């Protein structure tokens, strides 16, 4: 991926379950509202930078380079916490998002194309919002 030496803590690196191209999905979530903002990809170096700089760094699969969210757009993601899921194959980064998270200018990458879906709840209760 990159020629940068891996500086990720070896204990964290040993736990990660990466895709065949060495990446893990990283979900960015607004820390105070729980709003899901975007999904990006991290290699070990991107995760290391995210953990140590206070800013989200991702791996661009199309440009094949690291990018720090907000460096060109000004829409910065300030890291509040970072967690691995139970299988250590997904990263959750709780952030304070400044401006839009989506490259389209939307607040989140999940605003524009909400799909029709049946909703439900436990037997005898109404679905949330009803």
mmCIF file of N, CA, C and O in Angstrom, residues 4 21 25 27-28 36 40 44-45 54-55 60-62 73 77 99-100 111-112 118 121 129:
data_model
loop_
_atom_site.group_PDB
_atom_site.id
_atom_site.type_symbol
_atom_site.label_atom_id
_atom_site.label_comp_id
_atom_site.label_asym_id
_atom_site.label_seq_id
_atom_site.Cartn_x
_atom_site.Cartn_y
_atom_site.Cartn_z
ATOM 1 N N UNK A 4 5.537 3.790 3.799
ATOM 2 C CA UNK A 4 5.681 4.273 5.166
ATOM 3 C C UNK A 4 5.796 3.088 6.114
ATOM 4 O O UNK A 4 5.000 2.160 6.031
ATOM 5 N N UNK A 21 -6.872 -6.721 0.759
ATOM 6 C CA UNK A 21 -6.015 -5.605 0.358
ATOM 7 C C UNK A 21 -5.454 -4.836 1.556
ATOM 8 O O UNK A 21 -4.928 -3.734 1.413
ATOM 9 N N UNK A 25 -12.768 -1.459 7.244
ATOM 10 C CA UNK A 25 -13.739 -0.384 7.131
ATOM 11 C C UNK A 25 -13.754 0.441 8.416
ATOM 12 O O UNK A 25 -13.604 -0.105 9.514
ATOM 13 N N UNK A 27 -16.097 3.327 10.273
ATOM 14 C CA UNK A 27 -17.346 4.076 10.334
ATOM 15 C C UNK A 27 -17.106 5.328 11.162
ATOM 16 O O UNK A 27 -16.618 5.245 12.283
ATOM 17 N N UNK A 28 -17.468 6.483 10.602
ATOM 18 C CA UNK A 28 -17.388 7.740 11.345
ATOM 19 C C UNK A 28 -18.788 8.076 11.848
ATOM 20 O O UNK A 28 -19.750 8.087 11.084
ATOM 21 N N UNK A 36 -24.689 8.477 12.028
ATOM 22 C CA UNK A 36 -23.676 7.817 11.213
ATOM 23 C C UNK A 36 -23.347 8.748 10.049
ATOM 24 O O UNK A 36 -24.226 9.135 9.282
ATOM 25 N N UNK A 40 -15.291 4.948 5.611
ATOM 26 C CA UNK A 40 -14.033 5.067 4.876
ATOM 27 C C UNK A 40 -13.218 3.810 5.111
ATOM 28 O O UNK A 40 -13.680 2.869 5.773
ATOM 29 N N UNK A 44 -3.104 0.154 8.326
ATOM 30 C CA UNK A 44 -2.487 0.307 9.641
ATOM 31 C C UNK A 44 -1.978 1.727 9.874
ATOM 32 O O UNK A 44 -2.131 2.290 10.961
ATOM 33 N N UNK A 45 -1.372 2.324 8.861
ATOM 34 C CA UNK A 45 -0.822 3.669 9.019
ATOM 35 C C UNK A 45 -1.934 4.693 9.223
ATOM 36 O O UNK A 45 -1.808 5.611 10.040
ATOM 37 N N UNK A 54 -5.479 13.032 16.434
ATOM 38 C CA UNK A 54 -6.751 13.659 16.767
ATOM 39 C C UNK A 54 -7.586 14.029 15.557
ATOM 40 O O UNK A 54 -8.641 14.644 15.687
ATOM 41 N N UNK A 55 -7.134 13.643 14.364
ATOM 42 C CA UNK A 55 -7.850 13.869 13.106
ATOM 43 C C UNK A 55 -7.987 12.535 12.391
ATOM 44 O O UNK A 55 -7.067 11.707 12.426
ATOM 45 N N UNK A 60 -7.341 6.187 0.598
ATOM 46 C CA UNK A 60 -8.149 6.330 -0.605
ATOM 47 C C UNK A 60 -7.843 5.168 -1.542
ATOM 48 O O UNK A 60 -6.715 5.048 -2.040
ATOM 49 N N UNK A 61 -8.842 4.334 -1.779
ATOM 50 C CA UNK A 61 -8.651 3.196 -2.678
ATOM 51 C C UNK A 61 -8.498 3.655 -4.115
ATOM 52 O O UNK A 61 -7.766 3.038 -4.873
ATOM 53 N N UNK A 62 -9.144 4.738 -4.499
ATOM 54 C CA UNK A 62 -9.047 5.210 -5.881
ATOM 55 C C UNK A 62 -7.732 5.953 -6.145
ATOM 56 O O UNK A 62 -7.107 5.762 -7.183
ATOM 57 N N UNK A 73 -11.174 20.220 2.101
ATOM 58 C CA UNK A 73 -12.537 20.761 2.176
ATOM 59 C C UNK A 73 -12.775 21.671 3.376
ATOM 60 O O UNK A 73 -13.708 22.470 3.374
ATOM 61 N N UNK A 77 -12.843 16.130 10.744
ATOM 62 C CA UNK A 77 -13.366 15.197 11.742
ATOM 63 C C UNK A 77 -12.380 15.172 12.907
ATOM 64 O O UNK A 77 -11.274 14.656 12.779
ATOM 65 N N UNK A 99 -18.825 20.733 9.461
ATOM 66 C CA UNK A 99 -19.321 20.792 8.093
ATOM 67 C C UNK A 99 -19.816 19.440 7.614
ATOM 68 O O UNK A 99 -20.169 18.558 8.393
ATOM 69 N N UNK A 100 -19.825 19.275 6.302
ATOM 70 C CA UNK A 100 -20.346 18.062 5.666
ATOM 71 C C UNK A 100 -19.357 16.914 5.780
ATOM 72 O O UNK A 100 -18.152 17.108 5.650
ATOM 73 N N UNK A 111 -27.716 10.451 3.646
ATOM 74 C CA UNK A 111 -28.879 11.331 3.557
ATOM 75 C C UNK A 111 -29.687 11.156 2.277
ATOM 76 O O UNK A 111 -30.902 11.290 2.278
ATOM 77 N N UNK A 112 -29.009 10.926 1.171
ATOM 78 C CA UNK A 112 -29.627 11.112 -0.138
ATOM 79 C C UNK A 112 -30.449 9.937 -0.646
ATOM 80 O O UNK A 112 -31.357 10.131 -1.442
ATOM 81 N N UNK A 118 -39.487 -2.311 5.316
ATOM 82 C CA UNK A 118 -40.446 -2.621 6.372
ATOM 83 C C UNK A 118 -39.752 -2.431 7.711
ATOM 84 O O UNK A 118 -38.565 -2.691 7.856
ATOM 85 N N UNK A 121 -40.957 -4.213 15.355
ATOM 86 C CA UNK A 121 -40.504 -4.176 16.733
ATOM 87 C C UNK A 121 -40.905 -5.479 17.401
ATOM 88 O O UNK A 121 -41.534 -6.334 16.793
ATOM 89 N N UNK A 129 -41.143 5.478 16.703
ATOM 90 C CA UNK A 129 -41.664 6.596 15.949
ATOM 91 C C UNK A 129 -43.168 6.513 15.707
ATOM 92 O O UNK A 129 -43.759 7.360 15.059
#
